[in-house]
């Protein structure tokens, strides 16, 4: 596999205000990045437009362009470890690797719509959600993906709190919930905005991010109320690493962090760094380090 080393552009140190140490830009034409996963401070992956899959194995400024044998946009990934994981994206594509991207297996789903999100609750049981209400499940890993569609609304994110309880959110305020590992789904409409992601800190308290006005529940998703993260802008992703610490990032604002389970949110990275940019995903390595990716070739490492 021939490595393509990609250049890094260092922004002036004044821009980072103690929070970030570098930004990365992809050579022209610049790819949009939609999902990022770092396993530690040295090893991470990012996926994006035109089937791009980039790999960092040294924690340095060098990224390796790993062929995926597709030119379709890749929107999401789920990795169990540095070797084994799935990618998914436009046209219903699902790709599987067991050797860190050296080879890929294409999985047939008979779905012509884009998958926007993928997650697994164990090595065999996984879910993929996407446009036109596509919601697929497998109980045998790379084979046996079957549809279980309960809406035709575009779905953007699938999340499981535990092995039985899961949520899917999508356009026009649609929220789906299962309490039996996807055997049945209930559906509710929470406002009218498009919903981008969902995360829970316990069985009752969870968060939805939205194009305008993100929401919080304290009763297991029965009711939702607006919550503020400290800036006005599109909030694309919310992730919690434990019951106390969570992060939100999106468009026209910094990363916001909570350390008290979502009661108070405060900026965690510089406003200047995020102004005018649109960030799509965040990977939290530890309490001090996160990586964020976005459109126009942006990858940011935040301290």
mmCIF file of C-alpha atoms in Angstrom:
data_model
loop_
_atom_site.group_PDB
_atom_site.id
_atom_site.type_symbol
_atom_site.label_atom_id
_atom_site.label_comp_id
_atom_site.label_asym_id
_atom_site.label_seq_id
_atom_site.Cartn_x
_atom_site.Cartn_y
_atom_site.Cartn_z
ATOM 1 C CA UNK A 1 0.000 0.000 0.000
ATOM 2 C CA UNK A 2 1.549 3.226 -1.122
ATOM 3 C CA UNK A 3 1.321 5.893 1.531
ATOM 4 C CA UNK A 4 0.359 9.378 0.544
ATOM 5 C CA UNK A 5 1.787 11.780 3.076
ATOM 6 C CA UNK A 6 -0.470 14.760 3.571
ATOM 7 C CA UNK A 7 0.817 18.175 4.561
ATOM 8 C CA UNK A 8 -0.093 20.065 7.717
ATOM 9 C CA UNK A 9 -0.511 23.783 8.001
ATOM 10 C CA UNK A 10 0.279 25.208 11.412
ATOM 11 C CA UNK A 11 -1.847 28.179 12.390
ATOM 12 C CA UNK A 12 -0.285 31.039 14.372
ATOM 13 C CA UNK A 13 0.053 30.158 18.015
ATOM 14 C CA UNK A 14 -2.069 33.129 19.054
ATOM 15 C CA UNK A 15 -5.058 31.471 17.404
ATOM 16 C CA UNK A 16 -5.015 28.452 19.638
ATOM 17 C CA UNK A 17 -5.305 30.211 22.983
ATOM 18 C CA UNK A 18 -3.888 27.244 24.939
ATOM 19 C CA UNK A 19 -6.467 24.876 23.472
ATOM 20 C CA UNK A 20 -5.141 23.515 20.163
ATOM 21 C CA UNK A 21 -1.770 22.760 18.682
ATOM 22 C CA UNK A 22 -2.399 22.127 14.980
ATOM 23 C CA UNK A 23 -4.829 22.084 12.115
ATOM 24 C CA UNK A 24 -4.702 19.923 9.048
ATOM 25 C CA UNK A 25 -5.771 20.635 5.494
ATOM 26 C CA UNK A 26 -6.146 18.079 2.756
ATOM 27 C CA UNK A 27 -4.365 18.776 -0.583
ATOM 28 C CA UNK A 28 -6.538 20.188 -3.357
ATOM 29 C CA UNK A 29 -9.251 19.133 -3.941
ATOM 30 C CA UNK A 30 -9.990 19.251 -0.248
ATOM 31 C CA UNK A 31 -12.188 16.499 1.153
ATOM 32 C CA UNK A 32 -14.996 16.972 3.624
ATOM 33 C CA UNK A 33 -14.488 14.825 6.719
ATOM 34 C CA UNK A 34 -17.564 13.369 8.427
ATOM 35 C CA UNK A 35 -16.317 10.971 11.118
ATOM 36 C CA UNK A 36 -13.168 10.597 13.201
ATOM 37 C CA UNK A 37 -11.937 7.963 15.644
ATOM 38 C CA UNK A 38 -8.737 8.030 17.692
ATOM 39 C CA UNK A 39 -7.853 5.026 19.833
ATOM 40 C CA UNK A 40 -5.062 6.862 21.629
ATOM 41 C CA UNK A 41 -2.980 9.979 21.007
ATOM 42 C CA UNK A 42 -0.986 8.219 18.278
ATOM 43 C CA UNK A 43 -3.474 6.152 16.298
ATOM 44 C CA UNK A 44 -6.634 7.361 14.578
ATOM 45 C CA UNK A 45 -8.801 7.247 11.457
ATOM 46 C CA UNK A 46 -10.929 9.767 9.594
ATOM 47 C CA UNK A 47 -13.415 9.233 6.730
ATOM 48 C CA UNK A 48 -15.106 11.583 4.307
ATOM 49 C CA UNK A 49 -16.105 12.516 0.802
ATOM 50 C CA UNK A 50 -15.131 10.518 -2.289
ATOM 51 C CA UNK A 51 -14.484 7.368 -0.269
ATOM 52 C CA UNK A 52 -11.486 8.784 1.586
ATOM 53 C CA UNK A 53 -10.084 6.911 4.599
ATOM 54 C CA UNK A 54 -7.051 8.465 6.280
ATOM 55 C CA UNK A 55 -4.937 6.745 8.891
ATOM 56 C CA UNK A 56 -2.526 8.169 11.468
ATOM 57 C CA UNK A 57 -0.329 5.621 13.252
ATOM 58 C CA UNK A 58 2.411 7.799 14.686
ATOM 59 C CA UNK A 59 0.696 10.788 16.261
ATOM 60 C CA UNK A 60 2.771 12.931 13.923
ATOM 61 C CA UNK A 61 1.781 15.262 11.107
ATOM 62 C CA UNK A 62 1.772 12.448 8.547
ATOM 63 C CA UNK A 63 -1.478 10.852 7.399
ATOM 64 C CA UNK A 64 -1.765 7.792 5.165
ATOM 65 C CA UNK A 65 -4.411 7.664 2.441
ATOM 66 C CA UNK A 66 -5.769 4.103 2.564
ATOM 67 C CA UNK A 67 -7.776 2.957 -0.509
ATOM 68 C CA UNK A 68 -11.336 1.820 0.201
ATOM 69 C CA UNK A 69 -12.228 0.795 -3.374
ATOM 70 C CA UNK A 70 -15.178 3.185 -3.404
ATOM 71 C CA UNK A 71 -15.651 6.797 -4.448
ATOM 72 C CA UNK A 72 -18.890 7.155 -2.522
ATOM 73 C CA UNK A 73 -18.965 9.579 0.389
ATOM 74 C CA UNK A 74 -18.319 7.850 3.710
ATOM 75 C CA UNK A 75 -20.324 9.326 6.576
ATOM 76 C CA UNK A 76 -19.729 7.106 9.597
ATOM 77 C CA UNK A 77 -17.618 4.342 11.084
ATOM 78 C CA UNK A 78 -17.592 1.938 14.003
ATOM 79 C CA UNK A 79 -14.341 0.301 15.083
ATOM 80 C CA UNK A 80 -14.033 -2.289 17.850
ATOM 81 C CA UNK A 81 -10.238 -1.882 17.875
ATOM 82 C CA UNK A 82 -7.514 -0.590 15.560
ATOM 83 C CA UNK A 83 -7.981 -3.559 13.219
ATOM 84 C CA UNK A 84 -11.676 -4.410 13.097
ATOM 85 C CA UNK A 85 -14.440 -2.067 12.039
ATOM 86 C CA UNK A 86 -17.066 -0.859 9.604
ATOM 87 C CA UNK A 87 -17.500 2.158 7.346
ATOM 88 C CA UNK A 88 -20.780 3.291 5.832
ATOM 89 C CA UNK A 89 -22.005 6.001 3.505
ATOM 90 C CA UNK A 90 -23.714 7.016 0.277
ATOM 91 C CA UNK A 91 -25.632 4.494 -1.789
ATOM 92 C CA UNK A 92 -26.062 2.141 1.162
ATOM 93 C CA UNK A 93 -22.398 1.148 1.161
ATOM 94 C CA UNK A 94 -21.067 -0.797 4.171
ATOM 95 C CA UNK A 95 -17.401 -1.813 4.230
ATOM 96 C CA UNK A 96 -15.741 -4.161 6.720
ATOM 97 C CA UNK A 97 -12.065 -4.569 7.589
ATOM 98 C CA UNK A 98 -10.284 -6.887 9.998
ATOM 99 C CA UNK A 99 -6.774 -5.605 9.305
ATOM 100 C CA UNK A 100 -6.924 -1.854 9.794
ATOM 101 C CA UNK A 101 -7.983 -1.070 6.239
ATOM 102 C CA UNK A 102 -5.423 -3.192 4.358
ATOM 103 C CA UNK A 103 -8.396 -4.981 2.763
ATOM 104 C CA UNK A 104 -12.114 -4.268 2.725
ATOM 105 C CA UNK A 105 -15.188 -6.468 2.337
ATOM 106 C CA UNK A 106 -18.209 -4.833 0.699
ATOM 107 C CA UNK A 107 -21.496 -5.820 2.360
ATOM 108 C CA UNK A 108 -24.660 -6.043 0.261
ATOM 109 C CA UNK A 109 -27.747 -4.475 1.872
ATOM 110 C CA UNK A 110 -29.994 -3.804 -1.153
ATOM 111 C CA UNK A 111 -30.281 -0.229 0.070
ATOM 112 C CA UNK A 112 -29.831 2.532 -2.476
ATOM 113 C CA UNK A 113 -30.025 5.358 0.055
ATOM 114 C CA UNK A 114 -27.190 6.779 2.131
ATOM 115 C CA UNK A 115 -26.407 5.342 5.535
ATOM 116 C CA UNK A 116 -25.526 8.238 7.858
ATOM 117 C CA UNK A 117 -24.687 6.348 11.050
ATOM 118 C CA UNK A 118 -23.584 2.893 12.204
ATOM 119 C CA UNK A 119 -23.139 1.333 15.649
ATOM 120 C CA UNK A 120 -22.665 -2.083 17.222
ATOM 121 C CA UNK A 121 -23.625 -3.276 20.684
ATOM 122 C CA UNK A 122 -21.376 -6.336 20.403
ATOM 123 C CA UNK A 123 -19.266 -8.013 17.726
ATOM 124 C CA UNK A 124 -22.335 -9.460 15.971
ATOM 125 C CA UNK A 125 -25.264 -7.117 16.580
ATOM 126 C CA UNK A 126 -25.229 -3.800 14.788
ATOM 127 C CA UNK A 127 -27.460 -1.100 13.323
ATOM 128 C CA UNK A 128 -27.157 1.323 10.403
ATOM 129 C CA UNK A 129 -29.502 4.270 9.829
ATOM 130 C CA UNK A 130 -29.873 6.690 6.969
ATOM 131 C CA UNK A 131 -31.915 8.499 4.361
ATOM 132 C CA UNK A 132 -35.560 7.729 3.580
ATOM 133 C CA UNK A 133 -35.961 6.036 6.963
ATOM 134 C CA UNK A 134 -33.503 3.248 6.207
ATOM 135 C CA UNK A 135 -32.820 1.324 9.431
ATOM 136 C CA UNK A 136 -30.940 -1.950 9.093
ATOM 137 C CA UNK A 137 -29.901 -4.524 11.690
ATOM 138 C CA UNK A 138 -27.551 -7.491 11.714
ATOM 139 C CA UNK A 139 -27.119 -10.196 14.337
ATOM 140 C CA UNK A 140 -24.313 -11.973 12.507
ATOM 141 C CA UNK A 141 -21.732 -9.283 11.863
ATOM 142 C CA UNK A 142 -20.850 -8.817 8.206
ATOM 143 C CA UNK A 143 -23.787 -10.881 6.919
ATOM 144 C CA UNK A 144 -27.530 -10.844 7.347
ATOM 145 C CA UNK A 145 -28.317 -7.118 7.321
ATOM 146 C CA UNK A 146 -32.100 -6.720 7.267
ATOM 147 C CA UNK A 147 -34.309 -3.594 7.048
ATOM 148 C CA UNK A 148 -36.731 -2.605 9.794
ATOM 149 C CA UNK A 149 -38.133 0.648 8.525
ATOM 150 C CA UNK A 150 -40.716 2.520 10.591
ATOM 151 C CA UNK A 151 -40.572 5.914 8.860
ATOM 152 C CA UNK A 152 -39.636 7.466 5.529
ATOM 153 C CA UNK A 153 -38.023 10.482 7.217
ATOM 154 C CA UNK A 154 -34.252 10.804 6.802
ATOM 155 C CA UNK A 155 -32.443 9.326 9.820
ATOM 156 C CA UNK A 156 -29.095 10.775 10.864
ATOM 157 C CA UNK A 157 -27.825 9.011 13.982
ATOM 158 C CA UNK A 158 -28.259 5.686 15.785
ATOM 159 C CA UNK A 159 -27.130 5.252 19.382
ATOM 160 C CA UNK A 160 -27.492 2.492 21.986
ATOM 161 C CA UNK A 161 -27.255 3.230 25.685
ATOM 162 C CA UNK A 162 -27.080 -0.479 26.547
ATOM 163 C CA UNK A 163 -27.734 -3.816 24.849
ATOM 164 C CA UNK A 164 -31.508 -3.263 24.761
ATOM 165 C CA UNK A 165 -32.176 0.483 24.763
ATOM 166 C CA UNK A 166 -31.445 2.461 21.635
ATOM 167 C CA UNK A 167 -32.378 5.714 19.932
ATOM 168 C CA UNK A 168 -32.412 6.991 16.366
ATOM 169 C CA UNK A 169 -32.907 10.647 15.470
ATOM 170 C CA UNK A 170 -33.531 12.348 12.153
ATOM 171 C CA UNK A 171 -35.146 15.110 10.185
ATOM 172 C CA UNK A 172 -38.249 17.056 11.206
ATOM 173 C CA UNK A 173 -37.786 16.214 14.888
ATOM 174 C CA UNK A 174 -38.175 12.441 14.535
ATOM 175 C CA UNK A 175 -36.916 10.298 17.440
ATOM 176 C CA UNK A 176 -37.176 6.504 17.465
ATOM 177 C CA UNK A 177 -36.690 4.405 20.609
ATOM 178 C CA UNK A 178 -36.363 0.680 21.236
ATOM 179 C CA UNK A 179 -36.221 -1.172 24.537
ATOM 180 C CA UNK A 180 -35.791 -4.651 23.037
ATOM 181 C CA UNK A 181 -32.705 -4.304 20.829
ATOM 182 C CA UNK A 182 -34.570 -3.157 17.766
ATOM 183 C CA UNK A 183 -37.324 -5.758 17.681
ATOM 184 C CA UNK A 184 -39.792 -2.880 17.981
ATOM 185 C CA UNK A 185 -39.443 0.878 17.694
ATOM 186 C CA UNK A 186 -41.670 3.649 19.021
ATOM 187 C CA UNK A 187 -41.619 6.987 17.228
ATOM 188 C CA UNK A 188 -42.227 10.531 18.406
ATOM 189 C CA UNK A 189 -41.835 14.017 16.957
ATOM 190 C CA UNK A 190 -39.771 16.445 19.014
ATOM 191 C CA UNK A 191 -40.194 19.875 17.463
ATOM 192 C CA UNK A 192 -39.628 20.529 13.767
ATOM 193 C CA UNK A 193 -35.843 20.902 13.471
ATOM 194 C CA UNK A 194 -33.541 18.312 11.934
ATOM 195 C CA UNK A 195 -31.856 16.277 14.682
ATOM 196 C CA UNK A 196 -28.204 15.321 14.197
ATOM 197 C CA UNK A 197 -27.112 13.153 17.137
ATOM 198 C CA UNK A 198 -28.189 11.660 20.459
ATOM 199 C CA UNK A 199 -26.325 10.561 23.587
ATOM 200 C CA UNK A 200 -27.357 9.457 27.101
ATOM 201 C CA UNK A 201 -25.468 9.692 30.400
ATOM 202 C CA UNK A 202 -27.802 7.266 32.190
ATOM 203 C CA UNK A 203 -31.101 5.541 31.496
ATOM 204 C CA UNK A 204 -33.076 8.767 32.019
ATOM 205 C CA UNK A 205 -30.852 11.702 31.026
ATOM 206 C CA UNK A 206 -30.008 12.242 27.379
ATOM 207 C CA UNK A 207 -29.274 14.937 24.807
ATOM 208 C CA UNK A 208 -30.219 15.658 21.190
ATOM 209 C CA UNK A 209 -28.331 18.058 18.951
ATOM 210 C CA UNK A 210 -30.180 19.946 16.248
ATOM 211 C CA UNK A 211 -29.841 22.481 13.481
ATOM 212 C CA UNK A 212 -31.299 25.057 15.843
ATOM 213 C CA UNK A 213 -32.064 24.459 19.521
ATOM 214 C CA UNK A 214 -30.703 21.233 21.005
ATOM 215 C CA UNK A 215 -32.707 19.327 23.609
ATOM 216 C CA UNK A 216 -32.391 17.370 26.842
ATOM 217 C CA UNK A 217 -34.534 14.695 28.497
ATOM 218 C CA UNK A 218 -34.562 13.580 32.114
ATOM 219 C CA UNK A 219 -37.274 10.935 31.779
ATOM 220 C CA UNK A 220 -35.846 8.495 29.271
ATOM 221 C CA UNK A 221 -36.968 10.366 26.189
ATOM 222 C CA UNK A 222 -40.637 10.798 27.038
ATOM 223 C CA UNK A 223 -40.280 14.585 27.057
ATOM 224 C CA UNK A 224 -37.571 16.893 25.726
ATOM 225 C CA UNK A 225 -36.653 20.494 26.589
ATOM 226 C CA UNK A 226 -34.175 22.927 25.052
ATOM 227 C CA UNK A 227 -30.716 23.276 26.553
ATOM 228 C CA UNK A 228 -27.925 25.749 25.836
ATOM 229 C CA UNK A 229 -24.241 24.989 25.237
ATOM 230 C CA UNK A 230 -22.976 28.559 25.339
ATOM 231 C CA UNK A 231 -23.068 29.618 21.686
ATOM 232 C CA UNK A 232 -25.614 30.079 18.921
ATOM 233 C CA UNK A 233 -24.993 27.780 15.976
ATOM 234 C CA UNK A 234 -25.673 24.425 14.399
ATOM 235 C CA UNK A 235 -24.781 21.666 16.859
ATOM 236 C CA UNK A 236 -23.831 18.540 14.904
ATOM 237 C CA UNK A 237 -22.585 16.048 17.459
ATOM 238 C CA UNK A 238 -22.905 15.300 21.181
ATOM 239 C CA UNK A 239 -20.804 12.627 22.887
ATOM 240 C CA UNK A 240 -20.335 11.643 26.515
ATOM 241 C CA UNK A 241 -17.317 9.728 27.787
ATOM 242 C CA UNK A 242 -18.809 9.092 31.229
ATOM 243 C CA UNK A 243 -21.788 10.204 33.289
ATOM 244 C CA UNK A 244 -20.241 13.610 33.926
ATOM 245 C CA UNK A 245 -18.150 14.605 30.919
ATOM 246 C CA UNK A 246 -19.580 15.337 27.484
ATOM 247 C CA UNK A 247 -18.826 17.427 24.405
ATOM 248 C CA UNK A 248 -20.803 19.252 21.714
ATOM 249 C CA UNK A 249 -19.406 20.719 18.512
ATOM 250 C CA UNK A 250 -20.856 21.964 15.253
ATOM 251 C CA UNK A 251 -20.897 25.130 13.189
ATOM 252 C CA UNK A 252 -19.890 28.679 14.113
ATOM 253 C CA UNK A 253 -18.899 27.813 17.656
ATOM 254 C CA UNK A 254 -16.201 26.215 19.802
ATOM 255 C CA UNK A 255 -16.314 22.796 21.381
ATOM 256 C CA UNK A 256 -18.519 22.998 24.451
ATOM 257 C CA UNK A 257 -17.813 20.713 27.390
ATOM 258 C CA UNK A 258 -19.729 19.719 30.488
ATOM 259 C CA UNK A 259 -18.200 18.067 33.537
ATOM 260 C CA UNK A 260 -21.393 17.811 35.586
ATOM 261 C CA UNK A 261 -23.626 15.632 33.429
ATOM 262 C CA UNK A 262 -24.901 18.461 31.245
ATOM 263 C CA UNK A 263 -26.010 20.989 33.850
ATOM 264 C CA UNK A 264 -23.413 23.580 32.794
ATOM 265 C CA UNK A 265 -21.654 23.811 29.408
ATOM 266 C CA UNK A 266 -18.542 25.899 28.789
ATOM 267 C CA UNK A 267 -16.344 26.581 25.724
ATOM 268 C CA UNK A 268 -13.382 24.214 25.499
ATOM 269 C CA UNK A 269 -11.647 25.518 22.364
ATOM 270 C CA UNK A 270 -11.067 28.955 20.924
ATOM 271 C CA UNK A 271 -13.959 30.782 19.265
ATOM 272 C CA UNK A 272 -11.569 32.124 16.602
ATOM 273 C CA UNK A 273 -10.508 28.632 15.614
ATOM 274 C CA UNK A 274 -14.076 27.524 14.956
ATOM 275 C CA UNK A 275 -15.491 30.715 13.460
ATOM 276 C CA UNK A 276 -16.835 30.130 9.956
ATOM 277 C CA UNK A 277 -16.078 26.397 10.026
ATOM 278 C CA UNK A 278 -18.397 23.410 10.147
ATOM 279 C CA UNK A 279 -17.323 20.467 12.276
ATOM 280 C CA UNK A 280 -19.020 17.091 11.990
ATOM 281 C CA UNK A 281 -17.540 14.731 14.584
ATOM 282 C CA UNK A 282 -15.390 14.543 17.696
ATOM 283 C CA UNK A 283 -13.261 11.740 19.126
ATOM 284 C CA UNK A 284 -12.358 12.000 22.798
ATOM 285 C CA UNK A 285 -9.052 10.315 23.653
ATOM 286 C CA UNK A 286 -8.845 11.200 27.329
ATOM 287 C CA UNK A 287 -9.744 14.012 29.729
ATOM 288 C CA UNK A 288 -7.223 16.337 28.077
ATOM 289 C CA UNK A 289 -7.210 15.511 24.363
ATOM 290 C CA UNK A 290 -9.825 15.364 21.611
ATOM 291 C CA UNK A 291 -9.771 15.363 17.817
ATOM 292 C CA UNK A 292 -12.394 17.129 15.704
ATOM 293 C CA UNK A 293 -13.033 16.822 11.955
ATOM 294 C CA UNK A 294 -15.119 18.860 9.547
ATOM 295 C CA UNK A 295 -15.713 20.135 6.063
ATOM 296 C CA UNK A 296 -13.054 21.613 3.780
ATOM 297 C CA UNK A 297 -10.322 19.324 5.065
ATOM 298 C CA UNK A 298 -10.248 20.349 8.708
ATOM 299 C CA UNK A 299 -8.866 18.164 11.473
ATOM 300 C CA UNK A 300 -8.131 19.847 14.798
ATOM 301 C CA UNK A 301 -6.382 18.442 17.827
ATOM 302 C CA UNK A 302 -7.558 20.112 21.023
ATOM 303 C CA UNK A 303 -5.969 20.157 24.445
#
